[in-house]
Coordinates of C-alpha atoms in Angstrom, one line a residue:
Chain A
X12 CA 119.6 51.4 -75.2
X13 CA 116.5 49.3 -75.6
X14 CA 117.5 47.3 -72.5
X15 CA 118.1 50.6 -70.7
X16 CA 114.5 51.7 -71.5
X17 CA 113.2 48.4 -70.1
X18 CA 115.3 48.6 -67.0
X19 CA 114.8 52.2 -66.2
X20 CA 111.3 51.8 -64.7
X21 CA 112.8 49.1 -62.5
X22 CA 115.6 51.4 -61.4
X23 CA 113.1 53.7 -59.6
X24 CA 111.8 50.8 -57.5
X25 CA 115.2 50.3 -55.8
X26 CA 114.1 49.9 -52.2
X27 CA 113.7 46.6 -50.4
X28 CA 110.5 44.7 -51.3
X29 CA 109.7 46.8 -54.4
X30 CA 111.2 44.4 -56.9
X31 CA 111.1 40.6 -57.2
X32 CA 114.4 38.7 -56.8
X33 CA 114.5 38.1 -60.5
X34 CA 114.0 41.8 -61.3
X35 CA 116.7 42.7 -58.7
X36 CA 119.0 40.4 -60.5
X37 CA 118.3 42.0 -63.9
X38 CA 118.9 45.5 -62.5
X39 CA 122.2 44.4 -60.8
X40 CA 123.5 42.8 -64.0
X41 CA 122.5 45.7 -66.2
X42 CA 123.9 48.4 -63.9
X43 CA 127.2 46.6 -63.8
X44 CA 127.6 47.1 -67.5
X45 CA 125.7 50.3 -68.1
X46 CA 127.2 53.5 -66.7
X47 CA 124.1 55.6 -67.5
X48 CA 121.7 53.4 -65.5
X49 CA 124.3 53.0 -62.8
X50 CA 124.4 56.8 -62.4
X51 CA 120.6 57.0 -62.2
X52 CA 120.6 54.3 -59.5
X53 CA 123.4 56.0 -57.5
X54 CA 121.5 59.3 -57.8
X55 CA 118.3 57.6 -56.5
X56 CA 120.2 56.1 -53.6
X57 CA 121.7 59.5 -52.7
X58 CA 118.2 61.1 -52.8
X59 CA 117.1 58.3 -50.4
X60 CA 120.0 59.0 -48.1
X61 CA 118.9 62.7 -48.0
X62 CA 115.3 61.7 -47.2
X63 CA 116.4 59.2 -44.5
X64 CA 116.5 61.7 -41.6
X65 CA 112.9 62.7 -42.4
X66 CA 111.9 59.1 -42.1
X67 CA 113.6 58.8 -38.7
X68 CA 112.2 62.1 -37.5
X69 CA 108.7 61.2 -36.3
X70 CA 106.5 64.2 -35.8
X71 CA 105.0 64.4 -32.3
X72 CA 101.7 65.8 -31.4
X73 CA 102.3 68.5 -28.7
X74 CA 101.2 67.5 -25.2
X75 CA 99.0 70.6 -25.0
X76 CA 97.2 69.7 -28.2
X77 CA 93.4 70.1 -27.8
X78 CA 92.7 67.3 -30.3
X79 CA 91.4 64.7 -27.8
X80 CA 89.4 67.1 -25.7
X81 CA 87.9 68.8 -28.8
X82 CA 86.9 65.5 -30.3
X83 CA 85.3 64.3 -27.0
X84 CA 83.5 67.6 -26.7
X85 CA 82.2 67.4 -30.3
X86 CA 81.1 63.8 -29.8
X87 CA 79.3 64.6 -26.5
X88 CA 77.5 67.5 -28.1
X89 CA 76.5 65.4 -31.1
X90 CA 75.3 62.6 -28.7
X91 CA 73.2 65.0 -26.7
X92 CA 71.6 66.2 -29.9
X93 CA 70.8 62.7 -30.9
X94 CA 69.3 61.9 -27.4
X95 CA 67.2 65.1 -27.6
X96 CA 65.8 63.9 -30.9
X97 CA 65.1 60.4 -29.5
X98 CA 62.9 62.0 -26.8
X99 CA 60.9 63.7 -29.4
X100 CA 60.2 60.4 -31.3
X101 CA 56.5 60.7 -30.7
X102 CA 56.3 64.2 -32.2
X103 CA 58.5 63.0 -35.1
X104 CA 56.3 60.0 -35.6
X105 CA 53.0 61.9 -35.5
X106 CA 54.0 65.1 -37.2
X107 CA 57.0 64.1 -39.2
X108 CA 54.8 63.6 -42.2
X109 CA 53.0 66.9 -42.0
X110 CA 55.8 69.0 -43.4
X111 CA 56.4 66.8 -46.5
X112 CA 52.7 66.4 -47.0
X113 CA 52.1 70.2 -46.8
X114 CA 55.0 70.8 -49.1
X115 CA 53.6 68.3 -51.6
X116 CA 50.2 69.8 -51.5
X117 CA 51.4 73.3 -52.0
X118 CA 53.6 72.2 -54.8
X119 CA 50.8 70.2 -56.5
X120 CA 48.4 73.1 -56.1
X121 CA 50.9 75.5 -57.6
X122 CA 51.4 73.2 -60.5
X123 CA 47.7 72.8 -61.1
X124 CA 47.1 76.5 -60.9
X125 CA 49.8 77.2 -63.4
X126 CA 48.5 74.5 -65.7
X127 CA 44.9 75.8 -65.4
X128 CA 46.0 79.4 -66.1
X129 CA 48.0 78.2 -69.1
X130 CA 45.0 76.4 -70.4
X131 CA 42.6 79.3 -69.8
X132 CA 45.0 81.7 -71.3
X133 CA 45.3 79.5 -74.4
X134 CA 41.5 79.2 -74.6
X135 CA 41.0 82.9 -74.4
X136 CA 43.7 83.5 -77.0
X137 CA 42.0 81.1 -79.4
X138 CA 38.6 82.7 -78.7
X139 CA 40.0 86.2 -79.2
X140 CA 41.6 85.1 -82.5
X141 CA 38.3 83.5 -83.6
X142 CA 36.3 86.5 -82.6
X143 CA 38.6 88.8 -84.5
X144 CA 38.6 86.7 -87.6
X145 CA 36.1 87.9 -90.3
X146 CA 35.5 84.5 -91.9
X147 CA 32.4 82.6 -92.5
X148 CA 29.3 84.5 -91.4
X149 CA 26.5 83.0 -89.3
X150 CA 23.2 82.6 -91.1
X151 CA 20.4 84.4 -89.2
X152 CA 18.7 81.1 -88.0
X153 CA 22.1 79.8 -86.6
X154 CA 22.6 83.1 -84.8
X155 CA 19.2 82.9 -83.3
X156 CA 19.7 79.3 -82.3
X157 CA 22.9 80.2 -80.5
X158 CA 21.1 83.0 -78.7
X159 CA 18.4 80.5 -77.8
X160 CA 15.7 82.5 -79.7
X161 CA 13.1 80.6 -81.6
X162 CA 12.9 82.1 -85.1
X163 CA 9.2 81.1 -85.4
X164 CA 8.5 82.9 -82.1
X165 CA 10.1 85.9 -83.6
X166 CA 7.9 85.7 -86.7
X167 CA 4.9 85.4 -84.5
X168 CA 5.7 88.2 -82.2
X169 CA 3.2 90.9 -81.8
X170 CA 5.0 93.2 -84.1
X171 CA 6.7 90.3 -85.8
X172 CA 5.9 91.2 -89.3
X173 CA 7.2 94.7 -89.1
X174 CA 10.3 93.5 -87.4
X175 CA 10.8 90.6 -89.8
X176 CA 10.6 93.1 -92.6
X177 CA 13.1 95.3 -90.9
X178 CA 15.6 92.4 -90.7
X179 CA 14.9 91.3 -94.3
X180 CA 15.5 94.8 -95.6
X181 CA 18.8 94.8 -93.8
X182 CA 19.7 91.5 -95.5
X183 CA 19.0 89.4 -92.5
X184 CA 19.4 89.3 -88.8
X185 CA 23.0 88.5 -88.7
X186 CA 24.0 91.5 -90.8
X187 CA 22.5 93.6 -88.1
X188 CA 24.1 91.5 -85.4
X189 CA 27.5 91.7 -87.1
X190 CA 27.2 95.4 -87.3
X191 CA 25.9 95.9 -83.8
X192 CA 27.9 93.2 -82.1
X193 CA 31.2 92.6 -83.9
X194 CA 32.3 90.0 -81.4
X195 CA 29.7 87.6 -82.7
X196 CA 30.8 87.8 -86.3
X197 CA 33.7 85.3 -86.1
X198 CA 31.9 82.5 -84.4
X199 CA 30.5 79.8 -86.6
X200 CA 28.3 76.9 -85.5
X201 CA 30.6 74.5 -87.4
X202 CA 33.5 75.2 -85.2
X203 CA 31.4 74.3 -82.2
X204 CA 30.9 76.4 -79.1
X205 CA 32.5 75.8 -75.8
X206 CA 31.1 76.9 -72.5
X207 CA 33.2 80.0 -72.4
X208 CA 32.0 81.1 -75.8
X209 CA 28.5 80.3 -74.9
X210 CA 28.7 82.6 -71.9
X211 CA 30.0 85.4 -74.1
X212 CA 27.2 84.8 -76.6
X213 CA 24.6 84.8 -73.9
X214 CA 25.9 88.0 -72.4
X215 CA 25.9 89.6 -75.9
X216 CA 22.5 87.9 -76.5
X217 CA 21.0 89.5 -73.4
X218 CA 22.0 92.9 -74.5
X219 CA 20.8 92.1 -78.0
X220 CA 17.4 91.0 -76.6
X221 CA 17.1 94.3 -74.7
X222 CA 17.7 96.2 -77.9
X223 CA 15.4 93.8 -79.7
X224 CA 12.6 94.7 -77.2
X225 CA 13.3 98.3 -77.8
X226 CA 13.1 97.9 -81.5
X227 CA 9.9 95.9 -81.0
X228 CA 8.5 98.8 -79.0
X229 CA 9.6 101.4 -81.6
X230 CA 8.1 99.2 -84.3
X231 CA 4.8 99.2 -82.6
Chain B
X28 CA 108.0 40.8 -19.8
X29 CA 109.4 40.2 -23.3
X30 CA 108.7 42.5 -26.2
X31 CA 106.2 40.1 -27.9
X32 CA 104.4 39.8 -24.6
X33 CA 104.2 43.5 -24.3
X34 CA 102.8 43.8 -27.8
X35 CA 100.2 41.1 -27.1
X36 CA 99.2 42.9 -23.9
X37 CA 98.9 46.2 -25.9
X38 CA 96.7 44.4 -28.5
X39 CA 94.4 43.0 -25.8
X40 CA 94.0 46.4 -24.1
X41 CA 93.4 48.0 -27.5
X42 CA 90.8 45.4 -28.3
X43 CA 89.1 46.0 -24.9
X44 CA 89.0 49.7 -25.5
X45 CA 87.4 49.2 -28.9
X46 CA 84.8 46.9 -27.4
X47 CA 84.0 49.5 -24.7
X48 CA 83.9 52.3 -27.2
X49 CA 81.6 50.4 -29.4
X50 CA 79.3 50.1 -26.4
X51 CA 79.3 53.9 -26.2
X52 CA 81.9 54.5 -23.5
X53 CA 83.5 57.9 -24.0
X54 CA 86.2 57.4 -21.4
X55 CA 87.2 54.3 -23.2
X56 CA 87.2 56.2 -26.5
X57 CA 89.3 58.9 -24.9
X58 CA 91.9 56.3 -23.9
X59 CA 91.7 54.8 -27.4
X60 CA 92.4 58.2 -28.9
X61 CA 95.3 58.8 -26.4
X62 CA 96.9 55.5 -27.5
X63 CA 96.5 56.2 -31.2
X64 CA 96.7 60.0 -31.6
X65 CA 100.5 60.1 -32.1
X66 CA 100.4 57.6 -35.0
X67 CA 97.5 59.4 -36.6
X68 CA 99.2 62.7 -36.2
X69 CA 102.5 61.5 -37.6
X70 CA 100.8 60.2 -40.8
X71 CA 98.8 63.4 -41.2
X72 CA 101.7 65.8 -40.5
X73 CA 104.1 64.0 -42.9
X74 CA 101.5 64.2 -45.6
X75 CA 100.4 67.8 -45.0
X76 CA 103.5 69.4 -43.4
X77 CA 101.2 71.7 -41.6
X78 CA 100.5 71.4 -37.9
X79 CA 97.1 73.0 -37.8
X80 CA 95.8 71.0 -40.7
X81 CA 97.2 67.8 -39.3
X82 CA 95.4 68.5 -36.0
X83 CA 92.1 69.1 -37.9
X84 CA 92.6 65.9 -39.8
X85 CA 93.3 63.8 -36.7
X86 CA 90.2 65.3 -35.0
X87 CA 88.0 64.6 -38.1
X88 CA 89.5 61.1 -38.3
X89 CA 88.6 60.2 -34.7
X90 CA 85.1 61.6 -35.2
X91 CA 84.7 59.3 -38.2
X92 CA 86.1 56.4 -36.2
X93 CA 83.5 57.1 -33.4
X94 CA 80.7 57.3 -35.9
X95 CA 81.7 54.1 -37.7
X96 CA 82.8 52.0 -34.8
X97 CA 79.8 49.8 -35.2
X98 CA 80.9 48.9 -38.7
X99 CA 84.5 48.2 -37.7
X100 CA 85.4 44.5 -38.4
X101 CA 87.8 42.8 -36.1
X102 CA 89.6 40.9 -38.8
X103 CA 91.3 44.2 -39.9
X104 CA 93.9 45.8 -37.8
X105 CA 92.5 48.9 -36.0
X106 CA 95.6 51.0 -36.8
X107 CA 95.3 50.1 -40.5
X108 CA 91.7 51.2 -40.4
X109 CA 92.6 54.4 -38.7
X110 CA 95.4 55.1 -41.1
X111 CA 93.0 54.5 -44.0
X112 CA 90.7 57.2 -42.7
X113 CA 93.5 59.6 -42.0
X114 CA 95.1 59.0 -45.4
X115 CA 91.8 59.5 -47.2
X116 CA 91.1 62.7 -45.4
X117 CA 94.7 63.9 -46.2
X118 CA 94.3 62.9 -49.8
X119 CA 91.1 64.9 -50.1
X120 CA 92.9 67.9 -48.6
X121 CA 95.9 67.5 -50.9
X122 CA 93.7 67.2 -53.9
X123 CA 91.8 70.3 -52.9
X124 CA 95.0 72.3 -52.4
X125 CA 96.4 71.0 -55.7
X126 CA 93.3 72.2 -57.5
X127 CA 93.5 75.6 -55.7
X128 CA 97.2 75.8 -56.8
X129 CA 96.2 75.2 -60.4
X130 CA 93.4 77.8 -60.3
X131 CA 95.1 80.6 -58.3
X132 CA 98.8 79.7 -59.1
X133 CA 101.4 79.2 -56.5
X134 CA 101.3 82.7 -55.2
X135 CA 97.6 82.6 -54.5
X136 CA 97.9 79.7 -52.1
X137 CA 98.6 80.8 -48.6
X138 CA 97.6 77.6 -46.9
X139 CA 101.2 76.6 -46.3
X140 CA 102.4 79.9 -45.0
X141 CA 104.1 78.2 -42.1
X142 CA 105.8 75.7 -44.3
X143 CA 109.5 76.3 -44.5
X144 CA 109.9 74.6 -47.8
X145 CA 107.3 76.8 -49.5
X146 CA 108.5 80.1 -48.1
X147 CA 112.0 79.6 -49.2
X148 CA 112.8 80.0 -52.9
X149 CA 114.7 77.3 -54.7
X150 CA 117.8 79.5 -54.8
X151 CA 117.7 79.9 -51.0
X152 CA 117.5 76.2 -50.7
X153 CA 120.6 75.8 -53.0
X154 CA 122.5 78.4 -51.0
X155 CA 121.6 76.6 -47.8
X156 CA 122.5 73.4 -49.5
X157 CA 119.3 72.0 -48.1
X158 CA 118.5 69.3 -50.5
X159 CA 116.0 67.8 -48.1
X160 CA 113.8 70.9 -48.2
X161 CA 114.2 71.0 -51.9
X162 CA 113.0 67.4 -52.2
X163 CA 110.1 68.2 -50.0
X164 CA 109.3 71.3 -52.0
X165 CA 109.5 69.4 -55.3
X166 CA 107.4 66.5 -54.0
X167 CA 104.6 69.0 -53.3
X168 CA 104.4 69.7 -57.0
X169 CA 103.7 66.1 -57.8
X170 CA 100.2 65.0 -58.8
X171 CA 98.2 64.2 -55.7
X172 CA 98.3 60.4 -56.1
X173 CA 102.0 60.3 -56.8
X174 CA 102.6 62.7 -53.8
X175 CA 100.6 60.4 -51.6
X176 CA 102.5 57.3 -52.6
X177 CA 105.9 59.0 -52.5
X178 CA 105.2 60.3 -49.0
X179 CA 103.8 57.1 -47.6
X180 CA 106.7 55.1 -49.0
X181 CA 109.8 57.3 -48.9
X182 CA 109.0 59.5 -45.9
X183 CA 106.6 57.4 -43.7
X184 CA 108.4 54.1 -44.7
X185 CA 105.1 52.2 -45.3
X186 CA 105.5 48.9 -47.3
X187 CA 104.0 48.7 -50.8
X188 CA 101.3 46.4 -49.4
X189 CA 100.4 48.8 -46.6
X190 CA 100.2 51.7 -49.0
X191 CA 97.9 49.6 -51.3
X192 CA 95.7 48.9 -48.3
X193 CA 95.4 52.4 -46.7
X194 CA 95.2 54.2 -50.0
X195 CA 92.8 51.8 -51.6
X196 CA 95.0 51.1 -54.6
X197 CA 96.4 48.0 -56.3
X198 CA 100.0 47.1 -55.7
X199 CA 100.7 47.7 -59.4
X200 CA 99.2 51.1 -59.2
X201 CA 101.3 51.9 -56.1
X202 CA 104.5 50.9 -57.9
X203 CA 103.6 52.8 -61.0
X204 CA 102.9 56.0 -59.1
X205 CA 106.0 55.6 -57.0
X206 CA 108.1 55.1 -60.1
X207 CA 106.7 58.3 -61.7
X208 CA 107.1 60.3 -58.5
X209 CA 110.7 59.3 -58.0
X210 CA 111.5 60.1 -61.6
X211 CA 110.0 63.5 -61.3
X212 CA 111.8 64.3 -58.1
X213 CA 115.1 63.1 -59.6
X214 CA 114.6 65.2 -62.7
X215 CA 113.7 68.2 -60.6
X216 CA 116.9 67.8 -58.7
X217 CA 118.9 67.4 -61.8
X218 CA 117.5 70.6 -63.2
X219 CA 118.3 72.3 -60.0
X220 CA 121.9 71.1 -60.1
X221 CA 122.2 72.1 -63.7
X222 CA 121.0 75.7 -63.0
X223 CA 123.4 75.8 -60.0
X224 CA 126.3 75.0 -62.4
X225 CA 125.2 77.7 -64.8

């Protein structure tokens, strides 16, 4: 049975040129004594006999087949296309780079825009968070420095003393600012101020100065 | 003129046609196609068993030949190169159909509607005692590589070396696939005969 197992794969390679002379000899000797393998071999030969007419029956391409004409037509068409492209080599050479360059520029600009927007949005979010946080309060002098107001100039203003008293009574300038302009309350000088924040402060500061002028006037 | 002289003459004219085609002559390429189309068609039809598909493959093969004539090396036989292209295209088609068969099942595949072996059921084949058709039908259920080797060897009568060359396989791989294919076909026929006796 073990020999059968070894021989069986050789049985399926029964046609000429598929086995070496030595292998053929092995198969011949084995099939002479083994009826099972002999049956397989005979079966395979009978299948081969059945296939034989197929082998001899060569399919013929019909005379009216359009294969050749269709192929020639396709090739001619493709060649014309290629020739057409060859005539436009100058245009290709001169402007061939425009499309990729434009595509690249548009792509790069889009990416930059997206990155910039993301950065801006992140900055605004951080600022908003900081503005909404009620943490460390600014001392009056810091607030004035941020608003680019000289505290000594304030003291020496024409109605300075009255105004200074007013602020002192209200526990300092920042208390007033925090009450009047809540957006300023979260910003501390320690955290540093970027350009965006400075712009906000200056806008708020301008409004504050207007009110300050009004207070000054009322004080007088 | 003796037969060998005729073959030599044929080789010379084929070589001349190839040279002219490489230089871009369409009439020469037409003559080259006329001289080779029957061989190409025979290979394609025996692998696909479908006239229209075989025509398409032959056309596609000649287009590839035209596009790659510049790369053709004279030390290889032109017919072998052509067969290689045809066989590769057929193999791709067989693989695609086999995949479709797996996905949609046998009933979903209408690509062989004109194929006698497919349209007949196994029992019809038994009744008609048409073992040839049954073998063909069973061979189509073989895995693509086994089917290719089986067809090229047992139906087209290519030698093992020729199959290895056109199918791009080693001789050992050709023999292994051939062995598996014949075993499957034999087993299928045995099952059929057993069911016939029952």
